[in-house]
mmCIF file with all atom_site columns, C-alpha atoms in Angstrom:
data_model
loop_
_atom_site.group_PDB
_atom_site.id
_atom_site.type_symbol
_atom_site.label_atom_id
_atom_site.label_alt_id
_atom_site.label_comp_id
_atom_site.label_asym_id
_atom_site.label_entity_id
_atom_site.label_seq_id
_atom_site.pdbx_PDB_ins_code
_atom_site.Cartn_x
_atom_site.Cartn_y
_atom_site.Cartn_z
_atom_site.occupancy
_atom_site.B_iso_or_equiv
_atom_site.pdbx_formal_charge
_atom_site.auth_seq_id
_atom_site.auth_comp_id
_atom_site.auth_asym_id
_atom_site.auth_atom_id
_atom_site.pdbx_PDB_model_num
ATOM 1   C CA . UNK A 1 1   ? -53.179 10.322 -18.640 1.00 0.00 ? 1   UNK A CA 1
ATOM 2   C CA . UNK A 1 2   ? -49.550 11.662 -18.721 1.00 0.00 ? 2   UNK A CA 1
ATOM 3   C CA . UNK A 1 3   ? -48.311 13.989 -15.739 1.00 0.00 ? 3   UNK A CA 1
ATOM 4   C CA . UNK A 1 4   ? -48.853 17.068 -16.970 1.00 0.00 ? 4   UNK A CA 1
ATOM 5   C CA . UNK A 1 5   ? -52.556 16.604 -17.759 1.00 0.00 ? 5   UNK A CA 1
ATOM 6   C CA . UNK A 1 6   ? -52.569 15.011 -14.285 1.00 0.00 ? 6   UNK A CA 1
ATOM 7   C CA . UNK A 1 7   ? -50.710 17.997 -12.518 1.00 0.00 ? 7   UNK A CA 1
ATOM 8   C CA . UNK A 1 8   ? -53.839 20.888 -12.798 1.00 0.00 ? 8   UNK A CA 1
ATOM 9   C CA . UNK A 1 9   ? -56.544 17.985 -11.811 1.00 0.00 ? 9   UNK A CA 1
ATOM 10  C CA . UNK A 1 10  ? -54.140 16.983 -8.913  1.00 0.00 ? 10  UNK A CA 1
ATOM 11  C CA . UNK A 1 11  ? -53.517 20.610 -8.215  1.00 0.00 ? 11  UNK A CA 1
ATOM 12  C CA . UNK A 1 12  ? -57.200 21.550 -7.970  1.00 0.00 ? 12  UNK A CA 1
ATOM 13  C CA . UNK A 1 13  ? -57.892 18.580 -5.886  1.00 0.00 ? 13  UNK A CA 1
ATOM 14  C CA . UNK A 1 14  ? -55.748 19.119 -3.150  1.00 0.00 ? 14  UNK A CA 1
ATOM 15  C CA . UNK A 1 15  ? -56.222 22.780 -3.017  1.00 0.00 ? 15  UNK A CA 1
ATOM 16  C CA . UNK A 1 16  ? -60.151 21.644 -2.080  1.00 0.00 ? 16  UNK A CA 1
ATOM 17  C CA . UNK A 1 17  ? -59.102 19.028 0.721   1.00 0.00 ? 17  UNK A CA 1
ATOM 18  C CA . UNK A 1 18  ? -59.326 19.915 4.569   1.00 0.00 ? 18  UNK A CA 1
ATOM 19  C CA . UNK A 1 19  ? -55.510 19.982 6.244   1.00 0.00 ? 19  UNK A CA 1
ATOM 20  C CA . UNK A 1 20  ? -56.646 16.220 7.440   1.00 0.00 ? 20  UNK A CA 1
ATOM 21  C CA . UNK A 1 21  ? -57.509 14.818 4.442   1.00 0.00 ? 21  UNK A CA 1
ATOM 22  C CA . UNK A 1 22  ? -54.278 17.050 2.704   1.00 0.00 ? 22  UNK A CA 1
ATOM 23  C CA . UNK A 1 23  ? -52.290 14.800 5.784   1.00 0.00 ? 23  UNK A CA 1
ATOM 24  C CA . UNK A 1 24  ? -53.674 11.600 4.977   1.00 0.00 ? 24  UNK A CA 1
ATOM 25  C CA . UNK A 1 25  ? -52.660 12.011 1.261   1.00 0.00 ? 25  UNK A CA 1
ATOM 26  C CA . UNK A 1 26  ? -48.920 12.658 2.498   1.00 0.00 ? 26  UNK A CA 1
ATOM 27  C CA . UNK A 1 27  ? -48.750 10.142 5.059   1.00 0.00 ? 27  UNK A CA 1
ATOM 28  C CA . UNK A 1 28  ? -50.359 7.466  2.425   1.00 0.00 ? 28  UNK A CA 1
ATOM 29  C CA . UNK A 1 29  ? -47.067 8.607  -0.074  1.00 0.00 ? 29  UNK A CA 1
ATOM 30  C CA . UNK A 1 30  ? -44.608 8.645  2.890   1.00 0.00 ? 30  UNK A CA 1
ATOM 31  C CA . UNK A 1 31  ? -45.377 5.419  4.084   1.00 0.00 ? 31  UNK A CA 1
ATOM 32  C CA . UNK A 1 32  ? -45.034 3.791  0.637   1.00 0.00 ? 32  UNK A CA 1
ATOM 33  C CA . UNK A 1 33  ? -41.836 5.736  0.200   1.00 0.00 ? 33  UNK A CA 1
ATOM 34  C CA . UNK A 1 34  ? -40.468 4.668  3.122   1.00 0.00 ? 34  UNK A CA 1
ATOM 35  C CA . UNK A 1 35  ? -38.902 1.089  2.437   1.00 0.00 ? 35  UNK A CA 1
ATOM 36  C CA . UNK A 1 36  ? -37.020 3.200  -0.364  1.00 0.00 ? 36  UNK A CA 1
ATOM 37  C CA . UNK A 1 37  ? -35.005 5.100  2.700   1.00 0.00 ? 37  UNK A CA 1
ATOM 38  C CA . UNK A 1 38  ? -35.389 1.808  4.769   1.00 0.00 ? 38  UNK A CA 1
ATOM 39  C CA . UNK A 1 39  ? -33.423 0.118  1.907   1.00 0.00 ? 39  UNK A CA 1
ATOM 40  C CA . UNK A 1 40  ? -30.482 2.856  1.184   1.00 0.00 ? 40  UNK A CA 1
ATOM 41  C CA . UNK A 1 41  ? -29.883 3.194  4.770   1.00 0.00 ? 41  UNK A CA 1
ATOM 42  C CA . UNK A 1 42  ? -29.352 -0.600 5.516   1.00 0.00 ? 42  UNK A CA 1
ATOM 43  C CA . UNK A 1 43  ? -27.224 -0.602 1.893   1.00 0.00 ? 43  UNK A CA 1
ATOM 44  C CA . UNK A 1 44  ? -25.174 1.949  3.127   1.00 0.00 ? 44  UNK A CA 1
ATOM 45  C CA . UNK A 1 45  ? -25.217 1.357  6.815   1.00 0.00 ? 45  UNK A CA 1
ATOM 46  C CA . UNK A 1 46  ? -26.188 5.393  6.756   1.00 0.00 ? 46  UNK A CA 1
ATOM 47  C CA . UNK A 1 47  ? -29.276 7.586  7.846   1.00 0.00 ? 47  UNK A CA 1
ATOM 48  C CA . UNK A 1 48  ? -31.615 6.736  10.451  1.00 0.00 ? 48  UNK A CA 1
ATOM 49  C CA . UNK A 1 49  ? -35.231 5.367  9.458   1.00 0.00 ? 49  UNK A CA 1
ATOM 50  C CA . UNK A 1 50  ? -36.200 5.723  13.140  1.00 0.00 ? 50  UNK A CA 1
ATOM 51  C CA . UNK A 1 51  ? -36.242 9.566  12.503  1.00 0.00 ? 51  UNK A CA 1
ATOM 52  C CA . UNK A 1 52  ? -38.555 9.354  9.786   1.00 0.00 ? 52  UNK A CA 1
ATOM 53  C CA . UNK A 1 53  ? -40.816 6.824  11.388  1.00 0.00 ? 53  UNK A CA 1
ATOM 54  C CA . UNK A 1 54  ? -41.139 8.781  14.368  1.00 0.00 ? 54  UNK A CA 1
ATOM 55  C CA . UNK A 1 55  ? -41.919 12.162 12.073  1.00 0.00 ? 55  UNK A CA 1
ATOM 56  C CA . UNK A 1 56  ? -44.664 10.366 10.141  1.00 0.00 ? 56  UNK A CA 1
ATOM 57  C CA . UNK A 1 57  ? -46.084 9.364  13.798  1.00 0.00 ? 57  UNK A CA 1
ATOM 58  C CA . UNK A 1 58  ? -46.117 12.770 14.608  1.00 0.00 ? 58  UNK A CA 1
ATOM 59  C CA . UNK A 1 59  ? -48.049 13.465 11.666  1.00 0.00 ? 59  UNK A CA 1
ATOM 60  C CA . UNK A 1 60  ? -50.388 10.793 12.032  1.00 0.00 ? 60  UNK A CA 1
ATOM 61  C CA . UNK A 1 61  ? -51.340 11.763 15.875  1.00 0.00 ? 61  UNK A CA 1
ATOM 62  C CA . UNK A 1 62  ? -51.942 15.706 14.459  1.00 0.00 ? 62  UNK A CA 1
ATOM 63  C CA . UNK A 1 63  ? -53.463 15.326 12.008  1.00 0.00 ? 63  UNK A CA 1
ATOM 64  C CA . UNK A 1 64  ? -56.388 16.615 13.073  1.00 0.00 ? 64  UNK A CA 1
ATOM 65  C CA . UNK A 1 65  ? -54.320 20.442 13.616  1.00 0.00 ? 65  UNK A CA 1
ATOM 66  C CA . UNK A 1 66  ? -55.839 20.165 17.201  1.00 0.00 ? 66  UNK A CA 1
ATOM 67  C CA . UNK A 1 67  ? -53.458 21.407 19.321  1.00 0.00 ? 67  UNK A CA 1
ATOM 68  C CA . UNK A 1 68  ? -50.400 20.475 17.507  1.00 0.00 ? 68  UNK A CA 1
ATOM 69  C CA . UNK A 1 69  ? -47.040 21.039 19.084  1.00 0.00 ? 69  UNK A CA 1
ATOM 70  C CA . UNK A 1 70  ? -45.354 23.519 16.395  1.00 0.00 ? 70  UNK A CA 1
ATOM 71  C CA . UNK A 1 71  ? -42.282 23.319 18.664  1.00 0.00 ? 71  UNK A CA 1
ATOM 72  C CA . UNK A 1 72  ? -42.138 19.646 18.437  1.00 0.00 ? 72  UNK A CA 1
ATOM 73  C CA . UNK A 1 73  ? -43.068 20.079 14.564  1.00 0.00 ? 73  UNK A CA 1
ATOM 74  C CA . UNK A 1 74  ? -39.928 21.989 14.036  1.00 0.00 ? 74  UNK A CA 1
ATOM 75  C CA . UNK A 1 75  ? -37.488 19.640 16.228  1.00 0.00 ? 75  UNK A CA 1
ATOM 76  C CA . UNK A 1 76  ? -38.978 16.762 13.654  1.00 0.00 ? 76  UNK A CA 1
ATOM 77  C CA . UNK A 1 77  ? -38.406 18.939 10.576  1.00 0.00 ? 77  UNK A CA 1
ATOM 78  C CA . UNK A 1 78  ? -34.837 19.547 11.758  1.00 0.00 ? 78  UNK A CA 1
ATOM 79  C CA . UNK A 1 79  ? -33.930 15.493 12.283  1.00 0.00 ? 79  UNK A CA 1
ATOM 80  C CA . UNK A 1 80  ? -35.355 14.781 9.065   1.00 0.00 ? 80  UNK A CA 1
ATOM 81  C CA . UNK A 1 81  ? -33.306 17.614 7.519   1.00 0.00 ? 81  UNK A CA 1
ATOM 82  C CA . UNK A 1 82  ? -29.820 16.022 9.043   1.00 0.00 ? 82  UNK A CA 1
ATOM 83  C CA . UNK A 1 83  ? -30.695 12.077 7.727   1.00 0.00 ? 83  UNK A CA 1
ATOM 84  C CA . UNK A 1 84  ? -31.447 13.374 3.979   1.00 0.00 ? 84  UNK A CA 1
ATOM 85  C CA . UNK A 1 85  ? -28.661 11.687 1.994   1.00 0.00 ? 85  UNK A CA 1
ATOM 86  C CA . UNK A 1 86  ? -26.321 14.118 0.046   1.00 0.00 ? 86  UNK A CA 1
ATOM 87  C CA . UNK A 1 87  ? -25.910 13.245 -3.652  1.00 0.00 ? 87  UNK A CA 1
ATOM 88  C CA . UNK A 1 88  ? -22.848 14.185 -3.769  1.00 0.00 ? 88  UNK A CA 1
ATOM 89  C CA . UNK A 1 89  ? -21.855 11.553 -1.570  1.00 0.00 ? 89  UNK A CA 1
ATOM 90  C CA . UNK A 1 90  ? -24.169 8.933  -2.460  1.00 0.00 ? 90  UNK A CA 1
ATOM 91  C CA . UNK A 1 91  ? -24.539 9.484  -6.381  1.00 0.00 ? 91  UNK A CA 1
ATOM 92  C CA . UNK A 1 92  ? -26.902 6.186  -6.990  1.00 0.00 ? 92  UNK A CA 1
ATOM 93  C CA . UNK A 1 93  ? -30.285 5.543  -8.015  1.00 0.00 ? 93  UNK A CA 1
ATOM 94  C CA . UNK A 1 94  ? -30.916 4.367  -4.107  1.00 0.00 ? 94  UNK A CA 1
ATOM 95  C CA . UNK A 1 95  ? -29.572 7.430  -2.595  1.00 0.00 ? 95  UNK A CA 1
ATOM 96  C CA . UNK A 1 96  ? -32.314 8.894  -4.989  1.00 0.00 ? 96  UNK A CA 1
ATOM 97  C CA . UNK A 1 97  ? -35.271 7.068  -3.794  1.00 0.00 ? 97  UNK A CA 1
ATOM 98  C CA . UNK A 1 98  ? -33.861 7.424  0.080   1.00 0.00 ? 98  UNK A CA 1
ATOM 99  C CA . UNK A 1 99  ? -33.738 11.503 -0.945  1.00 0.00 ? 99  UNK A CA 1
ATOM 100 C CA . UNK A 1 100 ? -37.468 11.494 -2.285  1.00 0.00 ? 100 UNK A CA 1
ATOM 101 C CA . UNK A 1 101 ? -38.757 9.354  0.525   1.00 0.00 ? 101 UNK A CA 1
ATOM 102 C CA . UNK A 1 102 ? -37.011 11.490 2.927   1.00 0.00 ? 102 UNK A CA 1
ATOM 103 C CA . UNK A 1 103 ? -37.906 14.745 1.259   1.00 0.00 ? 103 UNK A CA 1
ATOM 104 C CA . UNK A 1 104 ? -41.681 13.735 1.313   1.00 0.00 ? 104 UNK A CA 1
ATOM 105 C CA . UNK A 1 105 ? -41.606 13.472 5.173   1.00 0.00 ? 105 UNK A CA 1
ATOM 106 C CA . UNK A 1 106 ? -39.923 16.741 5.498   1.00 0.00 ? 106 UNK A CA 1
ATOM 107 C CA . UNK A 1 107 ? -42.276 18.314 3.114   1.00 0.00 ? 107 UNK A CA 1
ATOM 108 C CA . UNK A 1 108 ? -45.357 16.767 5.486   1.00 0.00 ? 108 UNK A CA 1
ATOM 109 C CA . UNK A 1 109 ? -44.116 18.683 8.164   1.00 0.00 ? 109 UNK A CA 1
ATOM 110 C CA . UNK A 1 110 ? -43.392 21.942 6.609   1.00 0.00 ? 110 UNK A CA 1
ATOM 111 C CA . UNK A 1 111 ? -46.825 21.571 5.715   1.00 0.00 ? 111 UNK A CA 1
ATOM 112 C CA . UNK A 1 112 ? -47.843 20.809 9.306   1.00 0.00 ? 112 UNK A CA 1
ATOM 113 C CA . UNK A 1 113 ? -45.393 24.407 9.866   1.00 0.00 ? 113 UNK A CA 1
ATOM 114 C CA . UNK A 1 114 ? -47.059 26.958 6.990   1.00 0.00 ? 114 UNK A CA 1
ATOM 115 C CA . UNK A 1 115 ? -50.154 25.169 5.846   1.00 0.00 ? 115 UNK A CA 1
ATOM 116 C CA . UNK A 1 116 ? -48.849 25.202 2.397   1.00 0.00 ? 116 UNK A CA 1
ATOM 117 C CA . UNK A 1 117 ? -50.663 22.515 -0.051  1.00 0.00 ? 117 UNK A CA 1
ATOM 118 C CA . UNK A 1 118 ? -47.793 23.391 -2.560  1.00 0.00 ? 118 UNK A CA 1
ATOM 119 C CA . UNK A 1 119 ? -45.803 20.730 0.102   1.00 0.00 ? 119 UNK A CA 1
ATOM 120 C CA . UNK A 1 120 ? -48.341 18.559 -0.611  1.00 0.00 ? 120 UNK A CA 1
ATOM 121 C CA . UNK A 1 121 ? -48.016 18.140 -4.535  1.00 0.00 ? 121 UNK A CA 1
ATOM 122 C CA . UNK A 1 122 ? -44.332 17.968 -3.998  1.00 0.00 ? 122 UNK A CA 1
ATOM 123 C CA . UNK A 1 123 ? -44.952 14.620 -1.904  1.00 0.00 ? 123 UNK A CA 1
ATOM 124 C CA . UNK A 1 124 ? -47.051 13.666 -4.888  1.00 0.00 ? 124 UNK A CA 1
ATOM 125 C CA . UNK A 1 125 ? -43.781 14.734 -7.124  1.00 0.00 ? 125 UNK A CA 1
ATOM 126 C CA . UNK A 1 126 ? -41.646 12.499 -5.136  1.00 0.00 ? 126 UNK A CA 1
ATOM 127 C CA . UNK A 1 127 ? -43.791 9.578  -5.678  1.00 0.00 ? 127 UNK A CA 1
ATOM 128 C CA . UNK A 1 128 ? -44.078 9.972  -9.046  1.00 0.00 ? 128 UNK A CA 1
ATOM 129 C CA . UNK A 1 129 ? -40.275 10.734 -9.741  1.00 0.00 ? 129 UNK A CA 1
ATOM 130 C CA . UNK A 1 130 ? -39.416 7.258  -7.998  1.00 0.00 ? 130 UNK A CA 1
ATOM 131 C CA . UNK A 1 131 ? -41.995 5.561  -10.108 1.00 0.00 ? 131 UNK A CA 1
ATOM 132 C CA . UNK A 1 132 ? -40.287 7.066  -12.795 1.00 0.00 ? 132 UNK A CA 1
ATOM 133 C CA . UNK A 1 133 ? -36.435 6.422  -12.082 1.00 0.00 ? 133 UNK A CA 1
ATOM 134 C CA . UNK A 1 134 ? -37.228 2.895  -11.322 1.00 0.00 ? 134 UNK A CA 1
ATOM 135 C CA . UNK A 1 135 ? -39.043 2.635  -14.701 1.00 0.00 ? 135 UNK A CA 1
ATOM 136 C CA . UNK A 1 136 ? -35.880 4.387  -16.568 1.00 0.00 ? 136 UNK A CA 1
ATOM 137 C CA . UNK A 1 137 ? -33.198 1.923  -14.676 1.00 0.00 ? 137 UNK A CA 1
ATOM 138 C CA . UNK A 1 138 ? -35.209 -0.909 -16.028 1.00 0.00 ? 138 UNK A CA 1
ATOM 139 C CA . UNK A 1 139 ? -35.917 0.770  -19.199 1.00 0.00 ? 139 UNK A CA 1
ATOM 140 C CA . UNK A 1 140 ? -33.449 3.456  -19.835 1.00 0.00 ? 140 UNK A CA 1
ATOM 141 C CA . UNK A 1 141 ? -33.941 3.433  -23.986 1.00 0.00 ? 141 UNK A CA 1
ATOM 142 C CA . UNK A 1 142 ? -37.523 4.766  -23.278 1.00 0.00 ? 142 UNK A CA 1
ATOM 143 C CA . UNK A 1 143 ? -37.773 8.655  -24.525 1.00 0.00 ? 143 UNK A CA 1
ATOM 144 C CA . UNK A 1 144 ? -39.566 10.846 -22.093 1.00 0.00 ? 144 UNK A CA 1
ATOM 145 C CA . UNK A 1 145 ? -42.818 10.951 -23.560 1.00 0.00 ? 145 UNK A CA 1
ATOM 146 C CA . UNK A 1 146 ? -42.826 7.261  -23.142 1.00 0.00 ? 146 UNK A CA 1
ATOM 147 C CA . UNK A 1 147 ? -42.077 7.492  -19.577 1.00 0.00 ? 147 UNK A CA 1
ATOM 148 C CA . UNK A 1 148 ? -45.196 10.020 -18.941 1.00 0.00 ? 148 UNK A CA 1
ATOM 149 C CA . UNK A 1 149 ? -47.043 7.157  -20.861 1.00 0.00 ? 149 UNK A CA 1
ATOM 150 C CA . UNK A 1 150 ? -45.804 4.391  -19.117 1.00 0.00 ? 150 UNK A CA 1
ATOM 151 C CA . UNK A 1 151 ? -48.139 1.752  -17.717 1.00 0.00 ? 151 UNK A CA 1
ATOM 152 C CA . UNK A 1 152 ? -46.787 2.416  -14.143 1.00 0.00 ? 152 UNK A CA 1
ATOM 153 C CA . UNK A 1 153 ? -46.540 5.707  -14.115 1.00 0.00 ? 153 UNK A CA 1
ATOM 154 C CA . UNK A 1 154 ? -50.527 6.173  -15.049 1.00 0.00 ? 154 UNK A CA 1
ATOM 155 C CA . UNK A 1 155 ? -51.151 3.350  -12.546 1.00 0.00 ? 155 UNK A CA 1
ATOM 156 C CA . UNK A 1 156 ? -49.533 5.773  -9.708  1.00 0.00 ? 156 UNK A CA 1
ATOM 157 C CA . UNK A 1 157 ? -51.309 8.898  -11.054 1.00 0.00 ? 157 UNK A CA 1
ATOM 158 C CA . UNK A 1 158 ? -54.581 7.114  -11.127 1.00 0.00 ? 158 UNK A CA 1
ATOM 159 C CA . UNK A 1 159 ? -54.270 5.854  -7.570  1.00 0.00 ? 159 UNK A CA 1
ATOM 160 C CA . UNK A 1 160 ? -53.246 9.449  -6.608  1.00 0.00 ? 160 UNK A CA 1
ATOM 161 C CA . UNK A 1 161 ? -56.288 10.965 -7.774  1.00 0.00 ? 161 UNK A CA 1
ATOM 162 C CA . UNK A 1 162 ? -58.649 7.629  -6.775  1.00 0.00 ? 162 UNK A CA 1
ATOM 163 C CA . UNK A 1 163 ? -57.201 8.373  -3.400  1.00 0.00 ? 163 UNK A CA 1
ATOM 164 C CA . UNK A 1 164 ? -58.337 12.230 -3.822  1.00 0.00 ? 164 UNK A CA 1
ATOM 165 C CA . UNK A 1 165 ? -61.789 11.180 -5.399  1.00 0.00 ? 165 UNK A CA 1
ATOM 166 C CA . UNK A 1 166 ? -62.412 9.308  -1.951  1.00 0.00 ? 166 UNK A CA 1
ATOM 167 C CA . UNK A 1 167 ? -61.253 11.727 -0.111  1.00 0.00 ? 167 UNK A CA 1
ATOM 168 C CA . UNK A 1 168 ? -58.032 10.044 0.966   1.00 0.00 ? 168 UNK A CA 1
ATOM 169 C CA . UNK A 1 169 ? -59.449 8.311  4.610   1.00 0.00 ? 169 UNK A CA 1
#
């Protein structure tokens, strides 16, 4: 499977989850992305993982959409938006993994915000773009179509939708 036959099928399947299952799908892609940002920031001695942590908490503890605190939501979305690393000042392949784990997290909470499962396949996106960057800093002669081939990239896509065939739980 390459990622765009996995995009409509992923697409399709997340349209048809509840908000709680479409939350447990992000949070499962946050928390893997997080040692990325956990990484860059100690590298760097810049960011704060503590923000993200605490916004995925948040996430975990609504996401059920039972009384959420959309003020609370918004001060989260706002943190997250300050400890995204610029690439114009941090130009590595790091800063890029910190940047898609730290995008995914705010993306969970805009979702939380509008209810928009578009945010949810961009946290797929993310995960699949750092598969992929780590795959073409190991491998950078590979041409693209290889890369959409590549043994790790179907792995991750096949998780992604194993975790959507269950449900995500």
């Amino acid at each position: 499977m390459t990622v765009s036959e996995f995009t409509p099928i992923l697409t399709r399947q997340i349209n048809g989850l509840t908000n709680e299952q479409a939350v447990d799908f992000g949070l499962n892609i946050c928390r893997r992305l997080l040692p990325e940002y956990i990484d860059f920031s100690q590298r760097n001695n810049w960011g704060d993982p503590d923000t993200l942590e605490d916004s995925i908490k948040f996430c975990i503890q609504n996401k059920t959409f039972q009384n959420v605190q959309f003020d609370k939501a918004k001060e989260f979305h706002e943190a997250v938006g300050l400890v995204i690393p610029d690439m114009d000042d941090f130009g590595d392949l790091d800063s890029s993994y910190a940047l898609n784990a730290s995008c995914a997290v705010l993306e969970l909470l805009e979702f939380f915000l509008d209810g928009d499962k578009t945010h949810v396949l961009n946290i797929s996106t993310y995960m699949t773009d750092t598969v992929d960057f780590k795959i073409s800093e190991t491998e950078p002669e590979l041409t693209n179509e290889e890369l959409d081939n590549h043994e790790k990239i179907v792995k991750e896509l096949k998780y992604q939708l194993d975790l959507l065939k269950n449900n995500v739980a």
